[in-house]
Amino acid sequence: KNLDSLETYQARKKYAEKNLKHLSSGSSRIVYKVPDGTIVKLAKNDKGIAQNKAEANPKMKSKFLNEIIDYSKNHVWIQTHFLKKIKVGDFEKMTGLDFNDFGDSISYGLKTVSGNTNDKPKSFDEVSKSDIYKEMCRIGKKFKIMPGDIVRISSWGTKDGDPILIDA
């Protein structure tokens, strides 16, 4: 409610910096941990609002996506679960896939979204049979998600032993 009452990006950032724990920051959003253990992604600019709006799309659901708990009407913030980030080895243990092979295959599979012109990866036939590949491609194509975030390990966390995309 307090963030919603503030009218500028700077005022919202100042409030969040004073009252929430700063976790990380990108070019268009800042991530804060809320005392209840969730996180808030706060838009720093219009691009951040667009990203929050895209992530808060109620139709964009998957067992591999971090669930959106709440969001502001104007999408200046979204609230989601705090998940522990994973490393490449964790992803590989959970999925049985080499993360680089997964990333190359996702980039190839989402070439209609990204305009990627790379050749088919050697591991594509094997990776493309996996549930996580099929689901990430389905979501990526349906919601026009660029593969960039999907292929970065820093965009992944874990919940109930599964890899979860925390930045879509």
PDB file of C-alpha atoms in Angstrom:
ATOM      1  CA  LYS A   1       0.000   0.000   0.000  1.00  0.00           C
ATOM      2  CA  ASN A   2       2.792   2.411   0.876  1.00  0.00           C
ATOM      3  CA  LEU A   3       4.570   1.852  -2.446  1.00  0.00           C
ATOM      4  CA  ASP A   4       1.296   2.344  -4.322  1.00  0.00           C
ATOM      5  CA  SER A   5       0.755   5.732  -2.680  1.00  0.00           C
ATOM      6  CA  LEU A   6       4.091   7.079  -3.941  1.00  0.00           C
ATOM      7  CA  GLU A   7       4.071   8.732  -7.352  1.00  0.00           C
ATOM      8  CA  THR A   8       7.661   8.638  -8.621  1.00  0.00           C
ATOM      9  CA  TYR A   9      10.228   5.919  -9.211  1.00  0.00           C
ATOM     10  CA  GLN A  10      12.650   7.775  -6.939  1.00  0.00           C
ATOM     11  CA  ALA A  11      10.129   8.072  -4.074  1.00  0.00           C
ATOM     12  CA  ARG A  12       9.297   4.355  -4.272  1.00  0.00           C
ATOM     13  CA  LYS A  13      12.996   3.441  -4.354  1.00  0.00           C
ATOM     14  CA  LYS A  14      13.719   5.687  -1.353  1.00  0.00           C
ATOM     15  CA  TYR A  15      10.879   4.078   0.609  1.00  0.00           C
ATOM     16  CA  ALA A  16      11.988   0.534  -0.306  1.00  0.00           C
ATOM     17  CA  GLU A  17      15.645   1.222   0.538  1.00  0.00           C
ATOM     18  CA  LYS A  18      14.585   2.468   3.968  1.00  0.00           C
ATOM     19  CA  ASN A  19      12.091  -0.304   4.780  1.00  0.00           C
ATOM     20  CA  LEU A  20      13.107  -3.442   2.862  1.00  0.00           C
ATOM     21  CA  LYS A  21      16.289  -5.483   2.387  1.00  0.00           C
ATOM     22  CA  HIS A  22      17.958  -4.733  -0.965  1.00  0.00           C
ATOM     23  CA  LEU A  23      18.914  -8.023  -2.680  1.00  0.00           C
ATOM     24  CA  SER A  24      19.892  -7.076  -6.229  1.00  0.00           C
ATOM     25  CA  SER A  25      19.393  -4.604  -9.010  1.00  0.00           C
ATOM     26  CA  GLY A  26      19.204  -4.703 -12.788  1.00  0.00           C
ATOM     27  CA  SER A  27      18.811  -2.061 -15.457  1.00  0.00           C
ATOM     28  CA  SER A  28      15.074  -1.702 -14.901  1.00  0.00           C
ATOM     29  CA  ARG A  29      14.130  -3.298 -11.571  1.00  0.00           C
ATOM     30  CA  ILE A  30      15.364  -3.591  -8.004  1.00  0.00           C
ATOM     31  CA  VAL A  31      14.696  -6.720  -5.938  1.00  0.00           C
ATOM     32  CA  TYR A  32      13.920  -6.405  -2.240  1.00  0.00           C
ATOM     33  CA  LYS A  33      13.265  -9.029   0.412  1.00  0.00           C
ATOM     34  CA  VAL A  34      10.098  -8.409   2.420  1.00  0.00           C
ATOM     35  CA  PRO A  35       9.952  -9.304   6.151  1.00  0.00           C
ATOM     36  CA  ASP A  36       7.453 -12.111   5.405  1.00  0.00           C
ATOM     37  CA  GLY A  37      10.131 -13.900   3.328  1.00  0.00           C
ATOM     38  CA  THR A  38       8.789 -12.963  -0.097  1.00  0.00           C
ATOM     39  CA  ILE A  39      10.403 -10.558  -2.544  1.00  0.00           C
ATOM     40  CA  VAL A  40       9.243  -7.438  -4.335  1.00  0.00           C
ATOM     41  CA  LYS A  41      10.503  -6.516  -7.793  1.00  0.00           C
ATOM     42  CA  LEU A  42      10.280  -2.739  -7.957  1.00  0.00           C
ATOM     43  CA  ALA A  43      10.327  -0.982 -11.327  1.00  0.00           C
ATOM     44  CA  LYS A  44      13.048   1.664 -11.743  1.00  0.00           C
ATOM     45  CA  ASN A  45      11.669   2.920 -15.044  1.00  0.00           C
ATOM     46  CA  ASP A  46       9.060   2.254 -17.746  1.00  0.00           C
ATOM     47  CA  LYS A  47      10.952  -0.836 -18.922  1.00  0.00           C
ATOM     48  CA  GLY A  48      10.668  -2.246 -15.389  1.00  0.00           C
ATOM     49  CA  ILE A  49       6.912  -1.679 -15.455  1.00  0.00           C
ATOM     50  CA  ALA A  50       6.723  -3.560 -18.756  1.00  0.00           C
ATOM     51  CA  GLN A  51       8.739  -6.450 -17.267  1.00  0.00           C
ATOM     52  CA  ASN A  52       6.533  -6.570 -14.167  1.00  0.00           C
ATOM     53  CA  LYS A  53       3.398  -6.495 -16.317  1.00  0.00           C
ATOM     54  CA  ALA A  54       4.700  -9.374 -18.427  1.00  0.00           C
ATOM     55  CA  GLU A  55       5.657 -11.482 -15.387  1.00  0.00           C
ATOM     56  CA  ALA A  56       2.323 -10.773 -13.674  1.00  0.00           C
ATOM     57  CA  ASN A  57       0.310 -12.044 -16.650  1.00  0.00           C
ATOM     58  CA  PRO A  58      -2.153 -14.440 -14.961  1.00  0.00           C
ATOM     59  CA  LYS A  59      -2.056 -16.751 -17.996  1.00  0.00           C
ATOM     60  CA  MET A  60       1.713 -17.227 -17.724  1.00  0.00           C
ATOM     61  CA  LYS A  61       1.822 -20.173 -15.347  1.00  0.00           C
ATOM     62  CA  SER A  62       4.119 -23.178 -15.233  1.00  0.00           C
ATOM     63  CA  LYS A  63       5.636 -25.530 -12.711  1.00  0.00           C
ATOM     64  CA  PHE A  64       8.998 -24.071 -13.813  1.00  0.00           C
ATOM     65  CA  LEU A  65       8.038 -20.409 -13.207  1.00  0.00           C
ATOM     66  CA  ASN A  66       8.093 -18.605  -9.875  1.00  0.00           C
ATOM     67  CA  GLU A  67       4.498 -17.865  -8.901  1.00  0.00           C
ATOM     68  CA  ILE A  68       3.410 -14.232  -8.696  1.00  0.00           C
ATOM     69  CA  ILE A  69       1.685 -13.626  -5.348  1.00  0.00           C
ATOM     70  CA  ASP A  70       0.504 -10.061  -5.860  1.00  0.00           C
ATOM     71  CA  TYR A  71       1.157  -6.948  -7.943  1.00  0.00           C
ATOM     72  CA  SER A  72       0.217  -3.298  -8.044  1.00  0.00           C
ATOM     73  CA  LYS A  73      -2.471  -2.086 -10.443  1.00  0.00           C
ATOM     74  CA  ASN A  74       0.061  -0.020 -12.371  1.00  0.00           C
ATOM     75  CA  HIS A  75       2.720  -2.783 -12.194  1.00  0.00           C
ATOM     76  CA  VAL A  76       5.303  -0.659 -10.388  1.00  0.00           C
ATOM     77  CA  TRP A  77       5.905  -3.724  -8.196  1.00  0.00           C
ATOM     78  CA  ILE A  78       5.247  -7.445  -8.183  1.00  0.00           C
ATOM     79  CA  GLN A  79       5.545  -9.801  -5.222  1.00  0.00           C
ATOM     80  CA  THR A  80       6.777 -13.353  -5.554  1.00  0.00           C
ATOM     81  CA  HIS A  81       8.396 -16.115  -3.520  1.00  0.00           C
ATOM     82  CA  PHE A  82      11.999 -15.822  -2.401  1.00  0.00           C
ATOM     83  CA  LEU A  83      13.832 -18.837  -3.806  1.00  0.00           C
ATOM     84  CA  LYS A  84      17.394 -19.945  -3.228  1.00  0.00           C
ATOM     85  CA  LYS A  85      19.472 -19.425  -6.367  1.00  0.00           C
ATOM     86  CA  ILE A  86      21.112 -22.445  -7.926  1.00  0.00           C
ATOM     87  CA  LYS A  87      24.409 -23.190  -9.609  1.00  0.00           C
ATOM     88  CA  VAL A  88      24.996 -25.001 -12.895  1.00  0.00           C
ATOM     89  CA  GLY A  89      25.715 -28.273 -11.050  1.00  0.00           C
ATOM     90  CA  ASP A  90      22.406 -28.018  -9.168  1.00  0.00           C
ATOM     91  CA  PHE A  91      20.477 -27.543 -12.418  1.00  0.00           C
ATOM     92  CA  GLU A  92      22.237 -30.532 -13.946  1.00  0.00           C
ATOM     93  CA  LYS A  93      21.463 -32.765 -10.923  1.00  0.00           C
ATOM     94  CA  MET A  94      17.785 -31.733 -10.981  1.00  0.00           C
ATOM     95  CA  THR A  95      17.250 -32.165 -14.712  1.00  0.00           C
ATOM     96  CA  GLY A  96      19.943 -34.547 -15.931  1.00  0.00           C
ATOM     97  CA  LEU A  97      20.842 -31.908 -18.556  1.00  0.00           C
ATOM     98  CA  ASP A  98      24.077 -30.045 -19.105  1.00  0.00           C
ATOM     99  CA  PHE A  99      23.128 -26.388 -18.526  1.00  0.00           C
ATOM    100  CA  ASN A 100      25.094 -25.106 -21.535  1.00  0.00           C
ATOM    101  CA  ASP A 101      23.442 -27.696 -23.775  1.00  0.00           C
ATOM    102  CA  PHE A 102      20.048 -26.674 -22.338  1.00  0.00           C
ATOM    103  CA  GLY A 103      20.808 -23.005 -23.005  1.00  0.00           C
ATOM    104  CA  ASP A 104      21.982 -23.646 -26.572  1.00  0.00           C
ATOM    105  CA  SER A 105      18.864 -25.721 -27.235  1.00  0.00           C
ATOM    106  CA  ILE A 106      16.535 -23.078 -25.748  1.00  0.00           C
ATOM    107  CA  SER A 107      18.201 -20.375 -27.857  1.00  0.00           C
ATOM    108  CA  TYR A 108      17.696 -22.533 -30.938  1.00  0.00           C
ATOM    109  CA  GLY A 109      14.140 -23.518 -29.967  1.00  0.00           C
ATOM    110  CA  LEU A 110      13.125 -19.900 -29.409  1.00  0.00           C
ATOM    111  CA  LYS A 111      14.744 -18.546 -32.561  1.00  0.00           C
ATOM    112  CA  THR A 112      11.336 -17.410 -33.845  1.00  0.00           C
ATOM    113  CA  VAL A 113      11.102 -15.132 -30.779  1.00  0.00           C
ATOM    114  CA  SER A 114      14.707 -13.932 -30.680  1.00  0.00           C
ATOM    115  CA  GLY A 115      15.738 -14.013 -34.328  1.00  0.00           C
ATOM    116  CA  ASN A 116      18.653 -16.320 -33.467  1.00  0.00           C
ATOM    117  CA  THR A 117      20.266 -17.793 -36.583  1.00  0.00           C
ATOM    118  CA  ASN A 118      22.575 -20.329 -34.876  1.00  0.00           C
ATOM    119  CA  ASP A 119      22.757 -23.856 -36.234  1.00  0.00           C
ATOM    120  CA  LYS A 120      20.985 -26.690 -34.459  1.00  0.00           C
ATOM    121  CA  PRO A 121      23.090 -27.677 -31.406  1.00  0.00           C
ATOM    122  CA  LYS A 122      24.572 -31.186 -31.291  1.00  0.00           C
ATOM    123  CA  SER A 123      22.678 -31.978 -28.097  1.00  0.00           C
ATOM    124  CA  PHE A 124      19.340 -30.589 -29.333  1.00  0.00           C
ATOM    125  CA  ASP A 125      17.641 -33.922 -30.058  1.00  0.00           C
ATOM    126  CA  GLU A 126      18.362 -35.185 -26.529  1.00  0.00           C
ATOM    127  CA  VAL A 127      17.582 -31.901 -24.697  1.00  0.00           C
ATOM    128  CA  SER A 128      14.379 -31.287 -26.673  1.00  0.00           C
ATOM    129  CA  LYS A 129      12.850 -34.463 -25.205  1.00  0.00           C
ATOM    130  CA  SER A 130      13.001 -33.111 -21.643  1.00  0.00           C
ATOM    131  CA  ASP A 131       9.966 -31.695 -19.854  1.00  0.00           C
ATOM    132  CA  ILE A 132      11.774 -28.520 -18.864  1.00  0.00           C
ATOM    133  CA  TYR A 133      12.851 -27.795 -22.445  1.00  0.00           C
ATOM    134  CA  LYS A 134       9.344 -28.409 -23.814  1.00  0.00           C
ATOM    135  CA  GLU A 135       7.763 -26.209 -21.148  1.00  0.00           C
ATOM    136  CA  MET A 136      10.259 -23.345 -21.491  1.00  0.00           C
ATOM    137  CA  CYS A 137       9.777 -23.349 -25.273  1.00  0.00           C
ATOM    138  CA  ARG A 138       5.990 -23.440 -24.913  1.00  0.00           C
ATOM    139  CA  ILE A 139       6.038 -20.490 -22.540  1.00  0.00           C
ATOM    140  CA  GLY A 140       8.701 -18.667 -24.507  1.00  0.00           C
ATOM    141  CA  LYS A 141       6.772 -18.871 -27.760  1.00  0.00           C
ATOM    142  CA  LYS A 142       3.360 -18.161 -26.246  1.00  0.00           C
ATOM    143  CA  PHE A 143       4.498 -15.149 -24.206  1.00  0.00           C
ATOM    144  CA  LYS A 144       7.404 -14.040 -26.420  1.00  0.00           C
ATOM    145  CA  ILE A 145      10.033 -14.526 -23.720  1.00  0.00           C
ATOM    146  CA  MET A 146      13.494 -13.886 -25.042  1.00  0.00           C
ATOM    147  CA  PRO A 147      15.872 -16.772 -24.313  1.00  0.00           C
ATOM    148  CA  GLY A 148      18.429 -14.440 -22.683  1.00  0.00           C
ATOM    149  CA  ASP A 149      17.099 -14.794 -19.144  1.00  0.00           C
ATOM    150  CA  ILE A 150      16.286 -18.495 -19.520  1.00  0.00           C
ATOM    151  CA  VAL A 151      19.873 -19.354 -20.507  1.00  0.00           C
ATOM    152  CA  ARG A 152      21.492 -17.499 -17.550  1.00  0.00           C
ATOM    153  CA  ILE A 153      21.934 -19.607 -14.424  1.00  0.00           C
ATOM    154  CA  SER A 154      21.456 -16.455 -12.330  1.00  0.00           C
ATOM    155  CA  SER A 155      17.814 -16.455 -13.495  1.00  0.00           C
ATOM    156  CA  TRP A 156      17.143 -19.804 -11.831  1.00  0.00           C
ATOM    157  CA  GLY A 157      16.252 -20.810  -8.284  1.00  0.00           C
ATOM    158  CA  THR A 158      14.896 -23.953  -6.695  1.00  0.00           C
ATOM    159  CA  LYS A 159      11.634 -24.989  -5.066  1.00  0.00           C
ATOM    160  CA  ASP A 160      10.738 -28.507  -3.911  1.00  0.00           C
ATOM    161  CA  GLY A 161      13.820 -29.910  -5.660  1.00  0.00           C
ATOM    162  CA  ASP A 162      12.907 -28.454  -9.059  1.00  0.00           C
ATOM    163  CA  PRO A 163      14.609 -25.666 -11.010  1.00  0.00           C
ATOM    164  CA  ILE A 164      12.388 -22.558 -11.159  1.00  0.00           C
ATOM    165  CA  LEU A 165      12.855 -19.599 -13.477  1.00  0.00           C
ATOM    166  CA  ILE A 166      12.828 -16.606 -11.139  1.00  0.00           C
ATOM    167  CA  ASP A 167      13.272 -13.921 -13.792  1.00  0.00           C
ATOM    168  CA  ALA A 168      10.972 -14.271 -16.777  1.00  0.00           C
TER     169      ALA A 168
END
